[in-house]
mmCIF file of C-alpha atoms in Angstrom:
data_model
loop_
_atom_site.group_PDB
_atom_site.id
_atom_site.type_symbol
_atom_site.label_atom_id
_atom_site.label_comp_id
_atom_site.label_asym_id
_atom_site.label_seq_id
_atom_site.Cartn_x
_atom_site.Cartn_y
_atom_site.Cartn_z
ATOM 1 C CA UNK E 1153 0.000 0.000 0.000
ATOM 2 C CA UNK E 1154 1.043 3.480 -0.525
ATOM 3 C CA UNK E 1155 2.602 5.780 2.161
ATOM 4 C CA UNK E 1156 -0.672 7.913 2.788
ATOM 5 C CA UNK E 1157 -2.726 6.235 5.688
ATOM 6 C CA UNK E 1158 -5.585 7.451 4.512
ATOM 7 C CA UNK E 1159 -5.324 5.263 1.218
ATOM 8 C CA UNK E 1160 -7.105 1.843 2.419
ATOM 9 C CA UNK E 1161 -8.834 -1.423 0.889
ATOM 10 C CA UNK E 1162 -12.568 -1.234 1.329
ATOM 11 C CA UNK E 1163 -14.678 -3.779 0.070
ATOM 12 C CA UNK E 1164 -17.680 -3.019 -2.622
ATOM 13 C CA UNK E 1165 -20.382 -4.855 -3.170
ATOM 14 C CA UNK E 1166 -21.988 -5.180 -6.835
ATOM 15 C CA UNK E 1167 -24.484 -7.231 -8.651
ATOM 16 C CA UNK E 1168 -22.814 -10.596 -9.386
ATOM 17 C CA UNK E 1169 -21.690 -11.072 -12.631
ATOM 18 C CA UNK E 1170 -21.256 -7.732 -12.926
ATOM 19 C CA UNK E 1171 -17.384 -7.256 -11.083
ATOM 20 C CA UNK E 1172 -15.920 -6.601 -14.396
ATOM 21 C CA UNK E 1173 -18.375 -3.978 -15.481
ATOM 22 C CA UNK E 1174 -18.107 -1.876 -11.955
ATOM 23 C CA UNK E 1175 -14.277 -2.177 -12.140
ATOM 24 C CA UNK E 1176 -14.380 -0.778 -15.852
ATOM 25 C CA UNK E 1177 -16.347 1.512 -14.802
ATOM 26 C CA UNK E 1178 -14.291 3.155 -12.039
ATOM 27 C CA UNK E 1179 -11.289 2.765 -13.617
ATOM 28 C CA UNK E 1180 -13.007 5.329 -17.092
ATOM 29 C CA UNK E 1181 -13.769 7.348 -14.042
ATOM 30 C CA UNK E 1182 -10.793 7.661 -12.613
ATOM 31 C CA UNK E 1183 -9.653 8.485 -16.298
ATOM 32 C CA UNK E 1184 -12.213 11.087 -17.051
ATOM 33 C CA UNK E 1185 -12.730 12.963 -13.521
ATOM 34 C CA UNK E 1186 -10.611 13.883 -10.414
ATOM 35 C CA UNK E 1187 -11.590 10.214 -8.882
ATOM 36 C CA UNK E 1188 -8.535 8.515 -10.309
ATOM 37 C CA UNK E 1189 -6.635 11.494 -7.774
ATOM 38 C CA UNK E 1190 -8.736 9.157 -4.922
ATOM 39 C CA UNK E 1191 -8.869 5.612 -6.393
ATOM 40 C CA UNK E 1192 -5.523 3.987 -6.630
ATOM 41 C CA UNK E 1193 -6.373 0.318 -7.324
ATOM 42 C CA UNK E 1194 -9.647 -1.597 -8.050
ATOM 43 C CA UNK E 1195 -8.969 -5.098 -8.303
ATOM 44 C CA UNK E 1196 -11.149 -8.543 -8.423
ATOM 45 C CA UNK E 1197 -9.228 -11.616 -8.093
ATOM 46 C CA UNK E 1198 -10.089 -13.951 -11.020
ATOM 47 C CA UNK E 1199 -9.191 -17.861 -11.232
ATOM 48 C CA UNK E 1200 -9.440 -19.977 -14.502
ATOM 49 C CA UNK E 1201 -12.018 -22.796 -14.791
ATOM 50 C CA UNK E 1202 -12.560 -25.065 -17.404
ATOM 51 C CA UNK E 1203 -16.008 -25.865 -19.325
ATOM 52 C CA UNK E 1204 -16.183 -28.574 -22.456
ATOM 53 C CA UNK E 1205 -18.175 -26.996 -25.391
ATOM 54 C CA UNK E 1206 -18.578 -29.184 -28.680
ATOM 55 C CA UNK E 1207 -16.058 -31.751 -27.547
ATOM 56 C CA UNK E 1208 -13.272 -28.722 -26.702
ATOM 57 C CA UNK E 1209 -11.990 -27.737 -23.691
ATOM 58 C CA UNK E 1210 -12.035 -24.047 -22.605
ATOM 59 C CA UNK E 1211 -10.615 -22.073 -20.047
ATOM 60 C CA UNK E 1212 -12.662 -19.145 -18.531
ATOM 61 C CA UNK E 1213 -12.105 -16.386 -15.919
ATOM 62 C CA UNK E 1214 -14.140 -15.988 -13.058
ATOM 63 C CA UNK E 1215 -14.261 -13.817 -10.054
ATOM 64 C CA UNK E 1216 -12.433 -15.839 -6.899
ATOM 65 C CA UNK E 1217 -15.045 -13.772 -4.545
ATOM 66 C CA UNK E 1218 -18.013 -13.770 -6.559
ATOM 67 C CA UNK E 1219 -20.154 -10.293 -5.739
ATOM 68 C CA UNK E 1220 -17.265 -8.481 -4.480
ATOM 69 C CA UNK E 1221 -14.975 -5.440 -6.082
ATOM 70 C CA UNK E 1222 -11.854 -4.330 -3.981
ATOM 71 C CA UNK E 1223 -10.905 -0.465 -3.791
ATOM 72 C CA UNK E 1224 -7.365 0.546 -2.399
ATOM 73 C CA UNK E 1225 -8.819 4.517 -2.112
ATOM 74 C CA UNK E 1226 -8.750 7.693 -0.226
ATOM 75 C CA UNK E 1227 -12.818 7.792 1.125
ATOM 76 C CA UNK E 1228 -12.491 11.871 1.343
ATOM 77 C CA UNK E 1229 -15.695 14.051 0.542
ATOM 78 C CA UNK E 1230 -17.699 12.956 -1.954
ATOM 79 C CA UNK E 1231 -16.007 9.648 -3.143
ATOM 80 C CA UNK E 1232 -17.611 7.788 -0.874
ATOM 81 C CA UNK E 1233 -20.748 8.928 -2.101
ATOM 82 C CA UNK E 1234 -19.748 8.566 -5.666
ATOM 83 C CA UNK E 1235 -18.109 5.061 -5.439
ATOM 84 C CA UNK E 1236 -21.087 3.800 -3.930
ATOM 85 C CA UNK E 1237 -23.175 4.941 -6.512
ATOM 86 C CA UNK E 1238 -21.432 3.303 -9.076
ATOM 87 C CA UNK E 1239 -23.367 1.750 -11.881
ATOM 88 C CA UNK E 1240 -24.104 -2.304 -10.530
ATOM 89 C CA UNK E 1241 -22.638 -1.515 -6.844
ATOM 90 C CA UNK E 1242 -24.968 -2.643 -3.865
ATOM 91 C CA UNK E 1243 -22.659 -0.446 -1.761
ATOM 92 C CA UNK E 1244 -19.933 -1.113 0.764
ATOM 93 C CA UNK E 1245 -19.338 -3.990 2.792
ATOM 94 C CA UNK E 1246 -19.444 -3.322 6.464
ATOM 95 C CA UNK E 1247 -20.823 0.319 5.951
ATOM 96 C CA UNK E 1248 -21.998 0.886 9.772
ATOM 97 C CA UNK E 1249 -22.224 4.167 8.784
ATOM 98 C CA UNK E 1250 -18.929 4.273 7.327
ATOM 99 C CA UNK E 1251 -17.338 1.647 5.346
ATOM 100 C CA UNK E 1252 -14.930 0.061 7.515
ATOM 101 C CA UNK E 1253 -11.582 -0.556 5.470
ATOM 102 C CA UNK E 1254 -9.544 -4.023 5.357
ATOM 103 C CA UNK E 1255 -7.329 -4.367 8.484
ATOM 104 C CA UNK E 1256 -3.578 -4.991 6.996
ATOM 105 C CA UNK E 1257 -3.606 -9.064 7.289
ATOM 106 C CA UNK E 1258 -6.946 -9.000 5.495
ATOM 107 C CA UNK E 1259 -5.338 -7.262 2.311
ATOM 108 C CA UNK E 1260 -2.321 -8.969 2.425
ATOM 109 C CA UNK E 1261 -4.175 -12.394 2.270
ATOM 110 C CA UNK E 1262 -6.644 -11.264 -0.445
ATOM 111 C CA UNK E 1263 -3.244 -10.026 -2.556
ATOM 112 C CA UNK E 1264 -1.714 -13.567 -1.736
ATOM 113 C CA UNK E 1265 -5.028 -15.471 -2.921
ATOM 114 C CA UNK E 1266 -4.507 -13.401 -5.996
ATOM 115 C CA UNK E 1267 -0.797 -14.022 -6.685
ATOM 116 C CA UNK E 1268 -1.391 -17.540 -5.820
ATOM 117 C CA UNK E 1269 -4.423 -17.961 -8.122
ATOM 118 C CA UNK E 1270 -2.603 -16.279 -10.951
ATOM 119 C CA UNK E 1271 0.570 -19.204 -10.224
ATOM 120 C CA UNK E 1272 -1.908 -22.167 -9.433
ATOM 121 C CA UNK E 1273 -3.347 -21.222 -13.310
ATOM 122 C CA UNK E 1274 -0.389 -21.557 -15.062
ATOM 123 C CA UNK E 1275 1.014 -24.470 -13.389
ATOM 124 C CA UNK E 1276 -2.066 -26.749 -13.554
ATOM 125 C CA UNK E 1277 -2.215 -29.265 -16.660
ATOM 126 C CA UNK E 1278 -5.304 -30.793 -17.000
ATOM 127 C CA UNK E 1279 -5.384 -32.502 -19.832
ATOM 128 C CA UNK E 1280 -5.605 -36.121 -19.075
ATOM 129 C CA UNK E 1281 -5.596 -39.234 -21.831
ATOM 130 C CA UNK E 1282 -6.250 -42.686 -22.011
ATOM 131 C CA UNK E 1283 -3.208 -44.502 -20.607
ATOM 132 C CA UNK E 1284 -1.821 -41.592 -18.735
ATOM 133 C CA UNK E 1285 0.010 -42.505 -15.624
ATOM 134 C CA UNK E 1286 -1.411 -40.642 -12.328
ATOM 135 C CA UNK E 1287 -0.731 -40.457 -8.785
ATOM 136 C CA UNK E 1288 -3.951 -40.361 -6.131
ATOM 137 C CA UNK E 1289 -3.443 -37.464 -3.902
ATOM 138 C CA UNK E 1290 -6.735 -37.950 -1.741
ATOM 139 C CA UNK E 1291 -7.448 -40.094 1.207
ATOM 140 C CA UNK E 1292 -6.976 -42.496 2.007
ATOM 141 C CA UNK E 1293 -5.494 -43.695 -1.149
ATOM 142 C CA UNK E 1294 -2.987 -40.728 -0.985
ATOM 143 C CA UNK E 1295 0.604 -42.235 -3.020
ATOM 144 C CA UNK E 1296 -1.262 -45.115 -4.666
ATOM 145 C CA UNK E 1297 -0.407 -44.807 -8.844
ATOM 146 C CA UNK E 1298 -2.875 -45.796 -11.456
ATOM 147 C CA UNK E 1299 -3.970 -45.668 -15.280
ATOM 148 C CA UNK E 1300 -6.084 -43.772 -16.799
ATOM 149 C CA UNK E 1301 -8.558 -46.291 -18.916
ATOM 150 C CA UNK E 1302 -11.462 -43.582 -19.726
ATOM 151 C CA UNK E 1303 -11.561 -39.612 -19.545
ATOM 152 C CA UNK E 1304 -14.720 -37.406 -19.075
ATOM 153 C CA UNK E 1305 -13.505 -34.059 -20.008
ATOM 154 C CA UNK E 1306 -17.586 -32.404 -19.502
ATOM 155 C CA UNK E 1307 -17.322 -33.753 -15.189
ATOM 156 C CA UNK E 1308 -13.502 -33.269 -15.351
ATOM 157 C CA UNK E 1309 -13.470 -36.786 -14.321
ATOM 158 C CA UNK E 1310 -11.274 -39.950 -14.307
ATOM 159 C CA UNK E 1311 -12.162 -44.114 -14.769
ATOM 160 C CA UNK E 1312 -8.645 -44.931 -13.482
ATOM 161 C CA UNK E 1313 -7.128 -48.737 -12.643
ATOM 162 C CA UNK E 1314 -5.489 -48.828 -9.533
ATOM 163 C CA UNK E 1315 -3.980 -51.716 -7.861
ATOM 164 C CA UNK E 1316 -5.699 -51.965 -3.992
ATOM 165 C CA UNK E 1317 -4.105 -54.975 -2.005
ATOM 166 C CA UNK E 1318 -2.416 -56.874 -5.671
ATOM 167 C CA UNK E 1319 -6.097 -56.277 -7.112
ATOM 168 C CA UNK E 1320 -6.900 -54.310 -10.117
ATOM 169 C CA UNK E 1321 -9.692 -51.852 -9.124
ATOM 170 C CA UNK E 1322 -11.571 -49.189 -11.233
ATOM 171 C CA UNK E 1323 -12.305 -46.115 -9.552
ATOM 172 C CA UNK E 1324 -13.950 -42.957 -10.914
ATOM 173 C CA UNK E 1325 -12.233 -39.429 -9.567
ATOM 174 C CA UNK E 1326 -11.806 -35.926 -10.233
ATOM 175 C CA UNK E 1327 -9.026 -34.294 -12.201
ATOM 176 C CA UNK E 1328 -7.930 -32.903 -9.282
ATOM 177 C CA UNK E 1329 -7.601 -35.661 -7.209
ATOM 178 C CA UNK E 1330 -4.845 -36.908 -9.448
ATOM 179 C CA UNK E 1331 -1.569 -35.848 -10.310
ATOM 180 C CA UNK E 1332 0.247 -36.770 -13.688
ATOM 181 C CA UNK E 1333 3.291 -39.046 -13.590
#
């Protein structure tokens, strides 16, 4: 955060769906007007899911706190009044009258969820195929390996063969239940 102590996260709440539309918003305001002199950061942490259309697998964006925009700002005369009334925005979380701002561990674990989620993203490979190799990483079959023998890319899920007690044993489980050897 910025050396002025009156600069603090505060917490908006908007129509969801709509996150990306009140943070566009903001940020053509702070463009256009005296805001931006207020609003330092608006940011909505976003993690990557997967959906299956027409056989193909595609990634999509979504909000990590669905419903919620975050506003590193100055709250001084009338941007308070003017954040709040922000096209889609429901108003401020925790306004008792006054929204109360993040407290310091609160921001830096909403900026670590974001960091992470942006890491997590790029290091996950799910794209699994018949005969693949994988590792079960839930209880209580945590270290056991098996093989892939069917994939169901629209539940993101697994037919694997794994060997319980010398036994071959078909099991059905998630892609992220599973590591690739």
């Amino acid at each position: 955060m910025q050396g002025n102590s009156d600069v603090k996260y505060y917490v908006l709440r908007a129509v969801s769906g709509k996150e990306v539309k009140v943070k566009e918003y903001i940020e053509a305001e702070c463009k256009h007007t005296d805001l931006g002199r207020y609003v330092h950061n608006v940011l909505i942490p976003m993690e990557k899911t997967f959906i299956v259309r027409g056989g193909k697998k595609i990634a999509r964006e979504r909000p990590y706190f669905p419903g919620y925009v975050f506003v590193q700002a100055e709250l001084v005369g009338e941007v308070q009044h003017r954040l709040r009334v922000t096209p889609n925005v429901l108003g401020f979380l925790e306004a008792h009258p006054d929204p109360v701002p993040l407290r310091e561990d609160e921001v830096k674990r909403m900026l670590g969820i974001a960091d992470e989620l942006t890491e997590r993203i790029a290091d996950m490979d799910l794209e699994f195929y018949v005969g693949d190799k994988v590792k079960l990483a839930f209880d209580p079959f945590t270290g056991f390996y098996g093989e892939v023998i069917e994939v169901y890319p629209e539940k993101q899920k697994l037919k694997i063969l794994v060997k319980v007690f010398g036994n071959p044993t078909p099991m059905e489980v998630g892609y992220l239940q599973v590591v690739k050897e």
